[in-house]
Short mmCIF file of C-alpha atoms in Angstrom, two decimals:
data_model
loop_
_atom_site.label_atom_id
_atom_site.label_comp_id
_atom_site.label_asym_id
_atom_site.label_seq_id
_atom_site.Cartn_x
_atom_site.Cartn_y
_atom_site.Cartn_z
CA MET A 4 42.38 55.31 -115.18
CA ARG A 5 39.04 53.92 -114.02
CA THR A 6 36.71 52.79 -116.79
CA SER A 7 33.53 53.03 -114.72
CA GLU A 8 32.30 54.48 -111.48
CA PHE A 9 32.38 51.00 -109.96
CA ALA A 10 36.04 50.35 -110.74
CA CYS A 11 38.70 50.34 -108.00
CA ALA A 12 40.55 53.50 -107.17
CA GLU A 13 43.87 53.89 -108.93
CA ILE A 14 47.09 54.84 -107.18
CA PRO A 15 47.07 58.62 -106.59
CA GLY A 16 49.78 60.45 -108.53
CA GLY A 17 52.76 62.20 -106.99
CA GLU A 18 52.30 60.69 -103.51
CA GLN A 19 54.69 58.99 -101.12
CA TYR A 20 54.11 55.40 -100.07
CA HIS A 21 52.26 56.12 -96.84
CA ARG A 22 49.70 58.28 -98.71
CA LEU A 23 48.70 55.75 -101.39
CA ALA A 24 45.39 54.89 -99.67
CA ARG A 25 44.19 58.47 -100.07
CA GLY A 26 42.77 57.93 -103.56
CA ASP A 27 39.61 59.12 -105.25
CA ARG A 28 37.59 56.42 -103.47
CA PHE A 29 38.67 57.60 -100.01
CA ARG A 30 35.95 58.74 -97.62
CA TRP A 31 36.30 59.90 -94.03
CA TRP A 32 34.71 56.72 -92.69
CA VAL A 33 36.94 54.29 -94.61
CA PRO A 34 39.72 54.07 -91.95
CA ALA A 35 37.22 53.31 -89.17
CA LEU A 36 35.42 50.69 -91.25
CA SER A 37 38.77 49.16 -92.21
CA LEU A 38 39.72 48.78 -88.55
CA VAL A 39 36.37 47.20 -87.69
CA MET A 40 36.61 44.70 -90.55
CA LEU A 41 40.24 43.94 -89.69
CA ALA A 42 39.31 43.26 -86.06
CA ILE A 43 36.46 40.93 -87.05
CA LEU A 44 38.60 38.95 -89.48
CA LEU A 45 41.48 38.67 -87.00
CA PHE A 46 39.05 37.44 -84.34
CA VAL A 47 37.77 34.75 -86.70
CA LEU A 48 41.35 33.80 -87.55
CA GLY A 49 42.25 33.63 -83.85
CA VAL A 50 39.33 31.31 -83.10
CA ALA A 51 40.27 29.04 -86.01
CA VAL A 52 43.93 28.89 -84.97
CA ALA A 53 42.98 28.17 -81.34
CA PHE A 54 40.78 25.31 -82.54
CA VAL A 55 43.60 23.81 -84.59
CA VAL A 56 46.12 24.28 -81.77
CA THR A 57 43.79 22.43 -79.39
CA ILE A 58 43.57 19.49 -81.76
CA VAL A 59 47.34 19.41 -82.20
CA ALA A 60 47.83 19.57 -78.42
CA VAL A 61 45.60 16.53 -77.99
CA LEU A 62 47.53 14.62 -80.65
CA GLY A 63 50.91 16.14 -79.73
CA GLY A 64 52.46 12.93 -78.51
CA SER A 65 51.40 10.78 -81.42
CA SER A 66 53.56 9.79 -84.35
CA LEU A 67 52.95 8.28 -87.76
CA LEU A 68 55.45 5.50 -87.20
CA ALA A 69 57.30 4.25 -84.17
CA ASP A 70 60.61 5.65 -85.43
CA SER A 71 59.26 8.84 -87.06
CA PRO A 72 59.77 12.43 -85.79
CA ARG A 73 57.12 13.64 -83.36
CA VAL A 74 54.20 14.93 -85.35
CA GLY A 75 53.26 17.43 -82.65
CA GLU A 76 56.60 19.30 -82.86
CA ILE A 77 56.45 19.77 -86.62
CA ALA A 78 52.73 20.55 -86.58
CA GLY A 79 53.24 23.12 -83.84
CA LEU A 80 55.99 24.77 -85.87
CA ALA A 81 53.78 24.85 -88.97
CA ILE A 82 50.87 26.34 -87.02
CA GLY A 83 53.09 28.96 -85.39
CA LEU A 84 54.35 30.12 -88.78
CA GLY A 85 51.21 29.44 -90.81
CA SER A 86 48.93 31.51 -88.59
CA SER A 87 50.88 34.60 -89.60
CA VAL A 88 50.62 33.68 -93.27
CA LEU A 89 46.84 33.88 -92.99
CA LEU A 90 47.17 37.58 -92.25
CA LEU A 91 47.87 38.14 -95.96
CA PRO A 92 44.37 37.31 -97.32
CA ILE A 93 42.85 39.34 -94.48
CA VAL A 94 44.86 42.40 -95.48
CA LEU A 95 43.99 41.93 -99.14
CA ILE A 96 40.27 41.66 -98.33
CA VAL A 97 40.32 44.88 -96.32
CA VAL A 98 42.18 46.76 -99.05
CA ARG A 99 40.16 45.41 -101.97
CA VAL A 100 36.67 45.24 -100.45
CA VAL A 101 36.56 47.92 -97.75
CA GLN A 102 38.95 50.52 -99.14
CA TRP A 103 37.98 49.64 -102.72
CA ARG A 104 41.46 50.08 -104.17
CA ARG A 105 43.86 47.81 -105.97
CA VAL A 106 45.99 45.57 -103.78
CA ARG A 107 49.05 46.32 -105.88
CA SER A 108 49.11 49.73 -104.20
CA LEU A 109 50.49 47.91 -101.15
CA LEU A 110 53.59 46.82 -103.05
CA SER A 111 55.17 50.11 -104.02
CA VAL A 112 54.55 53.57 -105.37
CA GLU A 113 54.80 52.04 -108.84
CA GLY A 114 51.99 49.58 -108.12
CA ARG A 115 54.19 46.53 -108.65
CA LEU A 116 56.88 44.44 -107.00
CA ARG A 117 60.21 45.83 -108.15
CA GLY A 118 62.07 42.55 -108.59
CA GLY A 119 65.51 43.96 -109.22
CA TRP A 120 65.31 46.18 -106.15
CA LEU A 121 64.07 43.25 -104.02
CA ALA A 122 67.05 41.15 -105.18
CA ARG A 123 69.51 43.89 -104.21
CA CYS A 124 67.87 44.30 -100.81
CA SER A 125 67.93 40.55 -100.21
CA ALA A 126 71.64 40.38 -101.05
CA LEU A 127 72.33 43.29 -98.71
CA ALA A 128 70.26 41.63 -95.97
CA LEU A 129 72.16 38.37 -96.41
CA ALA A 130 75.48 40.13 -95.93
CA CYS A 131 74.28 42.07 -92.86
CA VAL A 132 72.59 39.09 -91.20
CA ALA A 133 75.62 36.87 -91.83
CA ALA A 134 77.89 39.44 -90.20
CA VAL A 135 75.59 39.76 -87.18
CA LEU A 136 75.32 35.98 -86.84
CA GLY A 137 79.09 35.71 -86.92
CA ALA A 138 79.36 38.39 -84.24
CA TYR A 139 76.79 36.56 -82.10
CA LEU A 140 78.65 33.25 -82.33
CA LEU A 141 81.89 35.01 -81.47
CA LEU A 142 80.47 36.88 -78.49
CA VAL A 143 78.66 33.91 -76.93
CA GLY A 144 81.62 31.63 -77.56
CA PRO A 145 85.13 32.83 -76.70
CA PHE A 146 83.87 35.98 -74.95
CA GLY A 147 81.31 34.05 -72.95
CA LEU A 148 78.36 36.44 -73.21
CA SER A 149 75.02 34.79 -72.50
CA GLY A 150 72.39 34.17 -75.15
CA PRO A 151 69.02 32.40 -74.97
CA GLU A 152 69.19 29.05 -73.20
CA ALA A 153 69.59 26.22 -75.70
CA GLY A 154 67.56 23.05 -75.48
CA PRO A 155 68.58 19.42 -76.02
CA SER A 156 70.08 18.56 -79.38
CA PRO A 157 67.21 17.65 -81.72
CA ASP A 158 67.04 14.52 -83.80
CA ALA A 159 68.42 14.94 -87.33
CA ARG A 160 65.11 13.88 -88.88
CA VAL A 161 63.23 16.45 -86.82
CA VAL A 162 65.67 19.14 -87.92
CA ALA A 163 65.28 18.15 -91.58
CA ALA A 164 61.49 18.22 -91.38
CA ALA A 165 61.54 21.52 -89.48
CA VAL A 166 63.88 23.17 -92.00
CA ALA A 167 61.58 22.09 -94.83
CA VAL A 168 58.62 23.70 -93.07
CA ILE A 169 60.64 26.84 -92.35
CA VAL A 170 61.85 27.27 -95.93
CA LEU A 171 58.31 26.77 -97.19
CA LEU A 172 56.47 29.05 -94.76
CA VAL A 173 58.84 31.77 -93.50
CA PRO A 174 58.94 33.75 -96.79
CA PHE A 175 55.13 33.84 -96.85
CA GLN A 176 55.02 34.69 -93.14
CA ALA A 177 57.42 37.60 -93.67
CA VAL A 178 55.50 38.90 -96.69
CA ALA A 179 52.19 38.67 -94.82
CA GLU A 180 53.53 40.60 -91.83
CA GLU A 181 55.05 43.29 -94.04
CA PHE A 182 51.80 43.67 -95.99
CA GLY A 183 49.96 44.10 -92.70
CA LEU A 184 52.34 46.19 -90.60
CA ARG A 185 54.24 48.23 -93.16
CA GLY A 186 51.57 48.10 -95.86
CA LEU A 187 48.06 48.34 -94.46
CA VAL A 188 48.92 50.05 -91.16
CA MET A 189 51.23 52.69 -92.62
CA GLN A 190 48.86 53.55 -95.46
CA LEU A 191 45.86 53.57 -93.14
CA VAL A 192 47.52 56.08 -90.82
CA GLY A 193 48.93 58.02 -93.76
CA SER A 194 45.47 58.45 -95.27
CA LEU A 195 44.14 60.40 -92.28
CA GLY A 196 45.65 63.78 -93.10
CA ALA A 197 43.68 65.95 -95.52
CA PRO A 198 45.50 66.90 -98.76
CA ALA A 199 47.29 70.24 -98.86
CA ASP A 200 44.80 71.62 -101.41
CA ALA A 201 41.75 70.66 -99.30
CA PRO A 202 39.94 73.36 -97.25
CA GLU A 203 41.22 71.85 -93.98
CA GLY A 204 44.61 70.86 -95.39
CA HIS A 205 46.40 73.93 -93.97
CA ARG A 206 45.66 72.97 -90.37
CA ALA A 207 48.49 71.78 -88.16
CA VAL A 208 46.81 68.44 -87.47
CA ALA A 209 46.44 67.74 -91.18
CA ARG A 210 50.07 68.63 -91.83
CA VAL A 211 51.26 66.32 -89.08
CA LEU A 212 49.08 63.43 -90.25
CA ARG A 213 50.26 63.92 -93.84
CA SER A 214 53.87 63.65 -92.74
CA PRO A 215 55.50 60.19 -92.70
CA ALA A 216 56.26 60.28 -88.95
CA PRO A 217 52.88 58.98 -87.63
CA ALA A 218 52.74 56.25 -90.26
CA VAL A 219 56.32 55.13 -89.60
CA LEU A 220 55.76 55.10 -85.83
CA ALA A 221 52.54 53.10 -86.15
CA GLY A 222 53.91 50.60 -88.66
CA GLY A 223 57.18 50.26 -86.79
CA THR A 224 56.01 49.87 -83.20
CA LEU A 225 52.63 48.12 -83.39
CA LEU A 226 54.05 44.60 -83.23
CA ALA A 227 56.35 45.57 -80.36
CA ALA A 228 53.41 47.06 -78.47
CA LEU A 229 51.30 43.94 -78.99
CA TYR A 230 54.19 41.75 -77.88
CA ALA A 231 54.80 43.89 -74.79
CA SER A 232 51.13 43.61 -73.81
CA ALA A 233 51.20 39.81 -74.20
CA PHE A 234 54.64 39.29 -72.59
CA PRO A 235 55.18 42.27 -70.24
CA GLU A 236 58.09 40.50 -68.55
CA ASP A 237 60.11 40.31 -71.78
CA GLY A 238 61.12 43.90 -72.40
CA TRP A 239 64.28 42.98 -74.33
CA THR A 240 62.32 41.27 -77.10
CA ALA A 241 59.80 44.11 -77.28
CA ALA A 242 62.63 46.63 -77.64
CA THR A 243 64.26 44.49 -80.33
CA LEU A 244 60.99 44.31 -82.26
CA ALA A 245 60.63 48.08 -82.03
CA VAL A 246 64.14 48.62 -83.44
CA MET A 247 63.62 46.20 -86.33
CA GLY A 248 60.08 47.46 -86.97
CA LEU A 249 61.10 51.10 -87.13
CA CYS A 250 63.93 50.18 -89.49
CA ALA A 251 61.51 48.37 -91.81
CA ALA A 252 58.87 51.12 -91.64
CA TRP A 253 61.32 53.95 -92.29
CA LEU A 254 62.86 52.11 -95.22
CA THR A 255 59.39 51.41 -96.64
CA TRP A 256 58.73 55.14 -96.70
CA ARG A 257 62.26 56.06 -97.84
CA THR A 258 62.34 53.55 -100.71
CA GLY A 259 58.69 53.86 -101.74
CA GLY A 260 57.77 50.21 -101.30
CA LEU A 261 57.87 47.03 -99.26
CA GLU A 262 60.85 45.42 -100.99
CA ALA A 263 63.51 46.57 -98.50
CA ALA A 264 61.42 45.44 -95.53
CA ILE A 265 60.56 42.11 -97.15
CA GLY A 266 64.19 41.39 -98.06
CA LEU A 267 65.40 41.92 -94.50
CA HIS A 268 62.46 40.11 -92.91
CA VAL A 269 62.72 37.00 -95.11
CA VAL A 270 66.49 36.59 -94.81
CA ASN A 271 66.62 37.37 -91.10
CA GLY A 272 63.59 35.19 -90.38
CA LEU A 273 65.09 32.19 -92.16
CA VAL A 274 68.41 32.54 -90.34
CA GLN A 275 66.90 33.23 -86.91
CA ILE A 276 64.36 30.40 -86.97
CA VAL A 277 66.69 27.79 -88.50
CA PHE A 278 69.29 28.75 -85.90
CA SER A 279 66.68 28.31 -83.15
CA VAL A 280 65.85 24.83 -84.42
CA ALA A 281 69.54 23.92 -84.46
CA GLU A 282 69.80 25.08 -80.83
CA GLY A 283 66.92 22.83 -79.80
CA ARG A 284 64.41 25.66 -79.24
CA MET A 285 61.89 24.66 -81.91
CA ALA A 286 59.00 24.45 -79.42
CA ALA A 287 59.45 28.16 -78.65
CA ILE A 288 58.87 29.27 -82.24
CA GLY A 289 55.58 31.10 -82.58
CA THR A 290 55.15 31.49 -78.82
CA GLY A 291 57.07 34.74 -78.46
CA ALA A 292 60.32 33.23 -77.22
CA VAL A 293 61.61 33.02 -80.79
CA VAL A 294 60.75 35.91 -83.06
CA GLY A 295 61.90 35.78 -86.69
CA ALA A 296 61.86 39.57 -86.96
CA GLY A 297 64.86 39.84 -84.61
CA PRO A 298 68.48 38.70 -84.87
CA PRO A 299 69.96 35.66 -83.10
CA GLY A 300 69.99 36.32 -79.37
CA THR A 301 66.63 38.08 -79.35
CA GLY A 302 65.29 38.29 -75.81
CA THR A 303 68.62 39.27 -74.25
CA PRO A 304 70.59 42.54 -73.94
CA LEU A 305 73.02 41.15 -76.51
CA GLY A 306 70.11 40.58 -78.92
CA LEU A 307 69.03 44.20 -78.60
CA VAL A 308 72.55 45.44 -79.32
CA LEU A 309 72.79 43.17 -82.36
CA ALA A 310 69.39 44.40 -83.55
CA VAL A 311 70.60 48.00 -83.42
CA VAL A 312 73.75 47.05 -85.35
CA LEU A 313 71.78 45.04 -87.92
CA ALA A 314 69.13 47.74 -88.42
CA GLY A 315 71.75 50.47 -88.68
CA ALA A 316 73.97 48.62 -91.15
CA TYR A 317 71.05 47.55 -93.34
CA THR A 318 69.47 51.00 -93.33
CA LEU A 319 72.75 52.66 -94.29
CA GLY A 320 73.36 50.14 -97.07
CA ALA A 321 69.82 50.48 -98.41
CA VAL A 322 70.05 54.29 -98.50
CA VAL A 323 73.30 54.04 -100.46
CA LEU A 324 71.67 51.63 -102.91
CA VAL A 325 68.66 53.91 -103.32
CA ARG A 326 70.91 56.81 -104.29
CA ARG A 327 72.89 54.69 -106.74
CA THR A 328 69.95 52.95 -108.41
CA GLY A 329 67.48 55.83 -108.43
CA VAL A 330 64.59 53.88 -106.93
CA ARG A 331 61.32 55.83 -107.25
CA ARG A 332 60.04 57.23 -103.95
CA THR A 333 56.77 58.80 -105.16
CA SER A 334 54.02 57.50 -107.40
CA PRO A 335 53.98 58.55 -111.06
CA ALA A 336 51.90 61.63 -111.83
CA ALA A 337 48.30 60.87 -112.77
CA PRO A 338 47.63 61.16 -116.53
CA SER A 339 45.96 64.42 -117.46
#
């Protein structure tokens, strides 16, 4: 409960995840202002990243010592992953300053990170990703199906340094992207429909906007659409991103929080990116050729098939776990 008229809006009671931004501080102009502020902050971030990338490109061939790993390769990897991490403070600023609500409303309908549920989802993701990786290695090996073209075998020291960067940054990258795509985007779209008890709440448009479908579609396909616009020749990767994004967005709505999406994204991202480094494709990370949101083989027909299998298996397992554990799907009722 707010203690003053200047306090942040609390999580509205009895609402599904995609409707949590429609609190007592919501005004009709908040979504538009949120988009404007988000665009400005992303533009500033893009300029900063481009500046850093330029500096790294100039120094790309240098090294600290004659026998040390190339600084440019590791720095490029860190920039490719770290630029996504910076999305997190941008999302938090928009939610806290523009929408004037508590950032914990992005986590779940309970306003907190449900640690036990996240651990179960991560274990499920590990099992599913391991099975898909095994299938990929089997299909591109004895069966001879083609995957992404591997590069030259990297130096062991480069691999060690790259893995350290990956383990440090990928979890934060995954969390930042889930906060932005499944958190901010889904709740922004979900806030558009007027409540059922409002004068205009009976209209068909309001009913459609209140439903989870627009929020799930927006949160699940936005990254794929952005990728397709940047790399129109790579339809396989865009389709893979759409499959994985829709899986994460639907599970976010179905489970009432980001934990299921974060668990899959972190585990799959670690496996996919480490596997890409081992194949000698480290330079492609962060450029679109290697996307941590997809399974090994992303960018090929085989990768799309594996993405469908991975998304389907993980979704089915998560739904079973939800039924067994009784995870809350709506926010607690507001105190009277």
